[in-house]
């Protein structure tokens, strides 16, 4: 039978037991380590410490010093320096980095944002759109939804606030001249991982990779980063196209967009046309909703691009 001192000690250990994450705390992006991986790791550490009655084992190596660099396992605080509303529901957020440092991501990698709404912790994945070598800042593109918990959190932001990120994550690692041509298929904010990859190519005079970027949006007004995309399309090796699902009149578009804009959905016939018009054998990058990604993978396969010729973000 446990005496009072033993009961108090047992209660103290139970208070130190890691709390299992809620489903809302998983971003669903397949990150490694996932928030559940971290929980099971901490739980094993707690069980070992409890069995040996040595609380020093709970600290682990990570807590011996305050982390100063981005880490996949530890959330770091970043100050918001600017909030720019691009459309009625999409924002470009700039975060400050200390002493003109760089974030340390490769083009196309993403981060995990932690938010808290109504005492419920949530986590979501976002890809920075700033250049990989940007100094002193990084930017993300975030679309907000009426019923989204993270959207409520993001819409409460203003310059000077602090947000918590961990990372980097992502298995696509671009190398200059690795592919003859990149065929980028993006829907909505799926444009985000394409932006730093594209800019890394045009910023490097020795990278002669061709790029064909196709952005799918509902309306012309809803196209993100128009100025950036127009500037990129001036490079000799870059082409941009747009597919608008809720418009059907080229006369309503600026002249510079009429020849490179289609209406409706990005479907099999247009994918085959795009693949056929590529100047070199393409490697496809796809990012968008789960439905969009699934459809594009099927269309690309029918157009002759196998699984080894595409990457799905």
Tab-separated table of C-alpha atoms in Angstrom:
chain	number	residue	atom	x	y	z
A	1	UNK	CA	0.000	0.000	0.000
A	2	UNK	CA	1.372	3.435	-1.021
A	3	UNK	CA	1.964	5.924	1.824
A	4	UNK	CA	1.121	9.650	1.610
A	5	UNK	CA	4.623	10.579	0.469
A	6	UNK	CA	4.474	7.957	-2.272
A	7	UNK	CA	1.092	9.201	-3.410
A	8	UNK	CA	2.387	12.763	-3.612
A	9	UNK	CA	5.385	11.616	-5.621
A	10	UNK	CA	3.165	9.624	-7.972
A	11	UNK	CA	0.919	12.657	-8.447
A	12	UNK	CA	3.970	14.785	-9.214
A	13	UNK	CA	5.079	12.351	-11.906
A	14	UNK	CA	1.604	12.259	-13.430
A	15	UNK	CA	1.636	16.048	-13.671
A	16	UNK	CA	4.873	15.803	-15.665
A	17	UNK	CA	3.423	13.260	-18.115
A	18	UNK	CA	3.292	14.674	-21.682
A	19	UNK	CA	-0.181	15.570	-22.917
A	20	UNK	CA	-1.288	13.712	-26.024
A	21	UNK	CA	-1.958	16.151	-28.919
A	22	UNK	CA	-5.463	16.730	-30.217
A	23	UNK	CA	-6.228	15.871	-33.861
A	24	UNK	CA	-6.427	19.630	-34.545
A	25	UNK	CA	-2.757	19.949	-33.609
A	26	UNK	CA	-1.693	17.804	-36.575
A	27	UNK	CA	-1.380	19.796	-39.801
A	28	UNK	CA	-2.010	16.682	-41.916
A	29	UNK	CA	0.947	17.315	-44.236
A	30	UNK	CA	2.941	14.206	-43.387
A	31	UNK	CA	5.710	16.160	-41.636
A	32	UNK	CA	8.560	14.317	-39.951
A	33	UNK	CA	8.654	14.643	-37.059
A	34	UNK	CA	4.889	15.006	-36.677
A	35	UNK	CA	3.457	16.476	-33.488
A	36	UNK	CA	2.461	12.901	-32.564
A	37	UNK	CA	6.041	11.689	-33.169
A	38	UNK	CA	7.238	14.332	-30.726
A	39	UNK	CA	4.584	13.277	-28.196
A	40	UNK	CA	5.599	9.598	-28.327
A	41	UNK	CA	9.264	10.583	-28.021
A	42	UNK	CA	8.527	12.720	-24.956
A	43	UNK	CA	6.321	9.982	-23.501
A	44	UNK	CA	9.120	7.412	-23.816
A	45	UNK	CA	11.500	9.860	-22.125
A	46	UNK	CA	8.963	10.413	-19.323
A	47	UNK	CA	8.459	6.676	-18.799
A	48	UNK	CA	12.216	6.106	-18.611
A	49	UNK	CA	12.643	8.981	-16.142
A	50	UNK	CA	9.750	7.737	-14.009
A	51	UNK	CA	11.089	4.183	-13.921
A	52	UNK	CA	14.491	5.384	-12.718
A	53	UNK	CA	13.007	8.172	-10.583
A	54	UNK	CA	15.375	10.640	-12.220
A	55	UNK	CA	13.658	13.847	-13.323
A	56	UNK	CA	16.825	15.161	-14.962
A	57	UNK	CA	16.170	12.703	-17.791
A	58	UNK	CA	13.100	14.744	-18.743
A	59	UNK	CA	15.142	17.726	-19.851
A	60	UNK	CA	16.775	16.081	-22.861
A	61	UNK	CA	19.577	17.627	-24.880
A	62	UNK	CA	17.283	20.075	-26.668
A	63	UNK	CA	16.475	22.031	-23.510
A	64	UNK	CA	20.083	22.498	-22.403
A	65	UNK	CA	20.361	25.653	-24.462
A	66	UNK	CA	17.906	28.070	-25.990
A	67	UNK	CA	17.506	27.258	-29.715
A	68	UNK	CA	18.437	30.120	-32.019
A	69	UNK	CA	17.876	28.475	-35.413
A	70	UNK	CA	14.818	27.012	-37.092
A	71	UNK	CA	14.165	23.506	-35.807
A	72	UNK	CA	11.676	20.830	-36.952
A	73	UNK	CA	10.968	19.860	-33.342
A	74	UNK	CA	10.839	23.221	-31.576
A	75	UNK	CA	8.543	26.183	-32.205
A	76	UNK	CA	10.331	29.518	-32.439
A	77	UNK	CA	8.789	32.963	-32.130
A	78	UNK	CA	8.917	35.362	-35.081
A	79	UNK	CA	7.681	38.946	-35.084
A	80	UNK	CA	5.202	40.029	-37.765
A	81	UNK	CA	6.557	43.098	-39.554
A	82	UNK	CA	3.845	43.558	-42.215
A	83	UNK	CA	0.374	42.263	-43.140
A	84	UNK	CA	-0.624	42.790	-46.780
A	85	UNK	CA	-4.140	41.872	-47.913
A	86	UNK	CA	-3.876	40.598	-51.506
A	87	UNK	CA	-7.517	39.618	-52.053
A	88	UNK	CA	-10.642	39.569	-49.899
A	89	UNK	CA	-9.500	36.340	-48.226
A	90	UNK	CA	-5.745	36.021	-48.827
A	91	UNK	CA	-2.852	37.695	-47.046
A	92	UNK	CA	0.879	38.033	-47.556
A	93	UNK	CA	2.529	38.129	-44.127
A	94	UNK	CA	6.120	39.237	-43.573
A	95	UNK	CA	8.084	38.024	-40.542
A	96	UNK	CA	11.291	39.613	-39.295
A	97	UNK	CA	14.516	37.648	-38.859
A	98	UNK	CA	17.217	38.882	-36.471
A	99	UNK	CA	20.373	40.613	-37.726
A	100	UNK	CA	19.632	40.145	-41.449
A	101	UNK	CA	19.888	36.386	-41.032
A	102	UNK	CA	18.403	33.870	-43.478
A	103	UNK	CA	15.609	31.444	-42.667
A	104	UNK	CA	17.561	28.411	-43.887
A	105	UNK	CA	14.949	26.744	-46.100
A	106	UNK	CA	15.514	25.244	-49.510
A	107	UNK	CA	13.169	26.483	-52.257
A	108	UNK	CA	9.774	24.777	-51.905
A	109	UNK	CA	10.147	23.586	-48.306
A	110	UNK	CA	7.417	24.453	-45.804
A	111	UNK	CA	6.958	25.358	-42.143
A	112	UNK	CA	4.393	24.495	-39.488
A	113	UNK	CA	2.483	27.363	-37.866
A	114	UNK	CA	1.028	26.955	-34.370
A	115	UNK	CA	-2.090	28.877	-33.450
A	116	UNK	CA	-4.534	28.964	-30.559
A	117	UNK	CA	-8.255	29.718	-30.822
A	118	UNK	CA	-10.758	29.284	-27.974
A	119	UNK	CA	-8.071	27.440	-25.960
A	120	UNK	CA	-7.697	24.929	-28.810
A	121	UNK	CA	-4.197	24.545	-30.261
A	122	UNK	CA	-4.034	24.074	-34.033
A	123	UNK	CA	-1.196	23.571	-36.498
A	124	UNK	CA	-1.071	24.087	-40.269
A	125	UNK	CA	1.609	23.907	-42.968
A	126	UNK	CA	2.567	26.929	-45.092
A	127	UNK	CA	5.306	27.449	-47.676
A	128	UNK	CA	7.306	30.695	-47.604
A	129	UNK	CA	7.121	32.603	-50.894
A	130	UNK	CA	10.178	34.771	-50.206
A	131	UNK	CA	13.485	33.930	-51.918
A	132	UNK	CA	15.436	31.193	-50.161
A	133	UNK	CA	18.329	33.624	-49.706
A	134	UNK	CA	16.203	36.517	-48.405
A	135	UNK	CA	17.950	38.294	-45.536
A	136	UNK	CA	16.183	39.684	-42.501
A	137	UNK	CA	12.701	38.436	-43.335
A	138	UNK	CA	10.497	35.683	-44.772
A	139	UNK	CA	6.983	35.862	-46.228
A	140	UNK	CA	4.074	33.444	-46.386
A	141	UNK	CA	0.863	33.406	-48.409
A	142	UNK	CA	-2.204	32.438	-46.353
A	143	UNK	CA	-5.772	32.036	-47.550
A	144	UNK	CA	-8.448	32.392	-44.867
A	145	UNK	CA	-11.754	30.540	-44.786
A	146	UNK	CA	-14.954	31.595	-43.029
A	147	UNK	CA	-15.117	28.463	-40.893
A	148	UNK	CA	-11.381	27.926	-40.444
A	149	UNK	CA	-9.929	28.022	-36.934
A	150	UNK	CA	-6.463	28.944	-38.176
A	151	UNK	CA	-8.100	31.583	-40.371
A	152	UNK	CA	-9.557	33.258	-37.272
A	153	UNK	CA	-6.122	33.269	-35.714
A	154	UNK	CA	-4.405	34.699	-38.803
A	155	UNK	CA	-7.049	37.387	-39.322
A	156	UNK	CA	-6.358	38.644	-35.807
A	157	UNK	CA	-2.734	39.418	-36.685
A	158	UNK	CA	-1.268	42.870	-37.035
A	159	UNK	CA	2.280	44.199	-37.337
A	160	UNK	CA	4.186	43.723	-34.098
A	161	UNK	CA	2.436	40.486	-33.122
A	162	UNK	CA	4.347	37.237	-32.652
A	163	UNK	CA	3.718	33.845	-34.293
A	164	UNK	CA	5.358	30.483	-33.679
A	165	UNK	CA	6.859	28.286	-36.429
A	166	UNK	CA	8.863	25.093	-36.672
A	167	UNK	CA	10.525	23.405	-39.626
A	168	UNK	CA	11.747	23.036	-42.293
A	169	UNK	CA	9.844	20.172	-43.891
A	170	UNK	CA	9.539	18.892	-47.448
A	171	UNK	CA	11.214	16.314	-49.677
A	172	UNK	CA	11.653	18.314	-52.887
A	173	UNK	CA	15.205	19.596	-53.231
A	174	UNK	CA	15.845	21.611	-56.352
A	175	UNK	CA	19.317	21.727	-57.895
A	176	UNK	CA	20.239	24.104	-60.744
A	177	UNK	CA	20.033	22.502	-64.198
A	178	UNK	CA	18.742	19.265	-62.649
A	179	UNK	CA	15.830	19.162	-65.096
A	180	UNK	CA	15.529	20.333	-68.678
A	181	UNK	CA	12.186	21.985	-67.976
A	182	UNK	CA	9.909	22.371	-64.973
A	183	UNK	CA	6.171	22.230	-65.614
A	184	UNK	CA	4.572	23.900	-62.593
A	185	UNK	CA	0.847	23.242	-62.063
A	186	UNK	CA	-0.579	25.298	-59.216
A	187	UNK	CA	-4.092	25.919	-57.943
A	188	UNK	CA	-4.749	28.916	-55.685
A	189	UNK	CA	-2.260	29.167	-52.849
A	190	UNK	CA	-0.620	26.062	-54.314
A	191	UNK	CA	1.371	28.732	-56.130
A	192	UNK	CA	3.418	29.239	-52.941
A	193	UNK	CA	6.065	26.485	-53.321
A	194	UNK	CA	6.511	27.353	-57.003
A	195	UNK	CA	7.505	30.954	-56.250
A	196	UNK	CA	10.873	30.381	-54.490
A	197	UNK	CA	11.799	27.597	-56.920
A	198	UNK	CA	11.065	29.857	-59.883
A	199	UNK	CA	12.945	32.782	-58.374
A	200	UNK	CA	15.964	30.632	-57.556
A	201	UNK	CA	16.152	29.766	-61.270
A	202	UNK	CA	15.832	33.310	-62.606
A	203	UNK	CA	18.224	34.670	-59.952
A	204	UNK	CA	20.930	32.253	-61.107
A	205	UNK	CA	22.442	33.251	-64.460
A	206	UNK	CA	24.006	29.798	-64.778
A	207	UNK	CA	20.700	27.950	-64.345
A	208	UNK	CA	19.276	27.365	-67.826
A	209	UNK	CA	16.229	25.378	-66.764
A	210	UNK	CA	13.097	26.188	-68.755
A	211	UNK	CA	9.953	26.844	-66.720
A	212	UNK	CA	6.295	26.629	-67.727
A	213	UNK	CA	4.056	27.792	-64.888
A	214	UNK	CA	0.292	27.283	-64.995
A	215	UNK	CA	-1.735	29.041	-62.313
A	216	UNK	CA	-5.373	28.039	-61.776
A	217	UNK	CA	-7.669	30.614	-60.168
A	218	UNK	CA	-11.366	31.420	-60.074
A	219	UNK	CA	-11.106	34.949	-61.490
A	220	UNK	CA	-8.514	37.323	-62.898
A	221	UNK	CA	-8.793	39.495	-59.793
A	222	UNK	CA	-8.038	36.430	-57.703
A	223	UNK	CA	-4.631	35.784	-59.289
A	224	UNK	CA	-1.951	36.139	-56.639
A	225	UNK	CA	1.346	37.980	-57.115
A	226	UNK	CA	0.535	39.324	-60.587
A	227	UNK	CA	3.439	41.766	-60.655
A	228	UNK	CA	5.940	39.093	-59.645
A	229	UNK	CA	4.627	36.641	-62.236
A	230	UNK	CA	4.693	39.270	-64.988
A	231	UNK	CA	8.293	40.097	-64.139
A	232	UNK	CA	9.277	36.425	-64.162
A	233	UNK	CA	7.622	35.883	-67.555
A	234	UNK	CA	10.058	38.392	-69.092
A	235	UNK	CA	12.941	35.950	-68.620
A	236	UNK	CA	13.934	34.056	-71.749
A	237	UNK	CA	13.340	30.664	-70.129
A	238	UNK	CA	9.991	31.312	-68.377
A	239	UNK	CA	6.414	31.020	-69.656
A	240	UNK	CA	3.296	31.668	-67.575
A	241	UNK	CA	-0.277	30.611	-68.296
A	242	UNK	CA	-3.512	31.012	-66.359
A	243	UNK	CA	-6.722	29.009	-66.169
A	244	UNK	CA	-9.773	30.845	-64.806
A	245	UNK	CA	-12.712	28.693	-63.739
A	246	UNK	CA	-15.326	31.420	-63.190
A	247	UNK	CA	-14.677	33.665	-66.191
A	248	UNK	CA	-15.225	33.109	-69.897
A	249	UNK	CA	-14.554	36.395	-71.708
A	250	UNK	CA	-11.030	37.249	-72.913
A	251	UNK	CA	-12.238	40.765	-73.766
A	252	UNK	CA	-12.477	41.486	-70.037
A	253	UNK	CA	-8.777	40.751	-69.528
A	254	UNK	CA	-5.773	43.073	-70.045
A	255	UNK	CA	-4.142	42.567	-73.434
A	256	UNK	CA	-1.035	41.030	-71.899
A	257	UNK	CA	-3.095	38.186	-70.429
A	258	UNK	CA	-5.418	37.305	-73.303
A	259	UNK	CA	-3.164	34.945	-75.210
A	260	UNK	CA	-1.970	33.082	-72.157
A	261	UNK	CA	-5.295	32.594	-70.365
A	262	UNK	CA	-7.757	29.722	-70.750
A	263	UNK	CA	-11.198	29.397	-69.223
A	264	UNK	CA	-12.824	26.505	-67.385
A	265	UNK	CA	-10.805	23.767	-65.729
A	266	UNK	CA	-7.290	22.517	-66.271
A	267	UNK	CA	-8.172	19.223	-67.938
A	268	UNK	CA	-6.543	16.385	-69.866
A	269	UNK	CA	-6.497	18.109	-73.260
A	270	UNK	CA	-4.689	21.197	-71.975
A	271	UNK	CA	-2.211	19.111	-69.976
A	272	UNK	CA	-1.325	17.163	-73.114
A	273	UNK	CA	-0.953	20.433	-75.037
A	274	UNK	CA	1.317	21.868	-72.341
A	275	UNK	CA	3.487	18.756	-72.116
A	276	UNK	CA	3.725	18.649	-75.907
A	277	UNK	CA	4.791	22.301	-76.089
A	278	UNK	CA	7.557	21.977	-73.516
A	279	UNK	CA	10.922	22.769	-75.033
A	280	UNK	CA	12.663	19.952	-73.181
A	281	UNK	CA	11.490	16.819	-71.392
A	282	UNK	CA	9.527	18.237	-68.440
A	283	UNK	CA	9.506	17.388	-64.773
A	284	UNK	CA	6.169	18.392	-63.253
A	285	UNK	CA	5.565	20.059	-59.902
A	286	UNK	CA	1.968	19.985	-58.646
A	287	UNK	CA	0.416	21.812	-55.704
A	288	UNK	CA	-3.206	22.540	-54.834
A	289	UNK	CA	-6.166	20.882	-53.187
A	290	UNK	CA	-6.193	17.105	-52.732
A	291	UNK	CA	-8.668	16.801	-55.619
A	292	UNK	CA	-6.584	19.027	-57.901
A	293	UNK	CA	-3.398	17.103	-57.108
A	294	UNK	CA	-5.071	13.750	-57.756
A	295	UNK	CA	-6.493	14.931	-61.083
A	296	UNK	CA	-3.184	16.420	-62.249
A	297	UNK	CA	-1.285	13.230	-61.390
A	298	UNK	CA	-3.729	11.242	-63.514
A	299	UNK	CA	-3.607	13.709	-66.415
A	300	UNK	CA	0.186	13.791	-66.390
A	301	UNK	CA	0.363	10.003	-66.423
A	302	UNK	CA	-1.940	9.905	-69.454
A	303	UNK	CA	0.270	12.532	-71.100
A	304	UNK	CA	3.298	10.281	-70.724
A	305	UNK	CA	4.845	11.568	-67.486
A	306	UNK	CA	5.267	8.761	-64.959
A	307	UNK	CA	5.661	9.001	-61.205
A	308	UNK	CA	9.408	9.531	-61.621
A	309	UNK	CA	8.712	12.646	-63.699
A	310	UNK	CA	6.597	14.599	-61.228
A	311	UNK	CA	6.505	15.737	-57.610
A	312	UNK	CA	3.274	16.317	-55.700
A	313	UNK	CA	3.576	18.852	-52.885
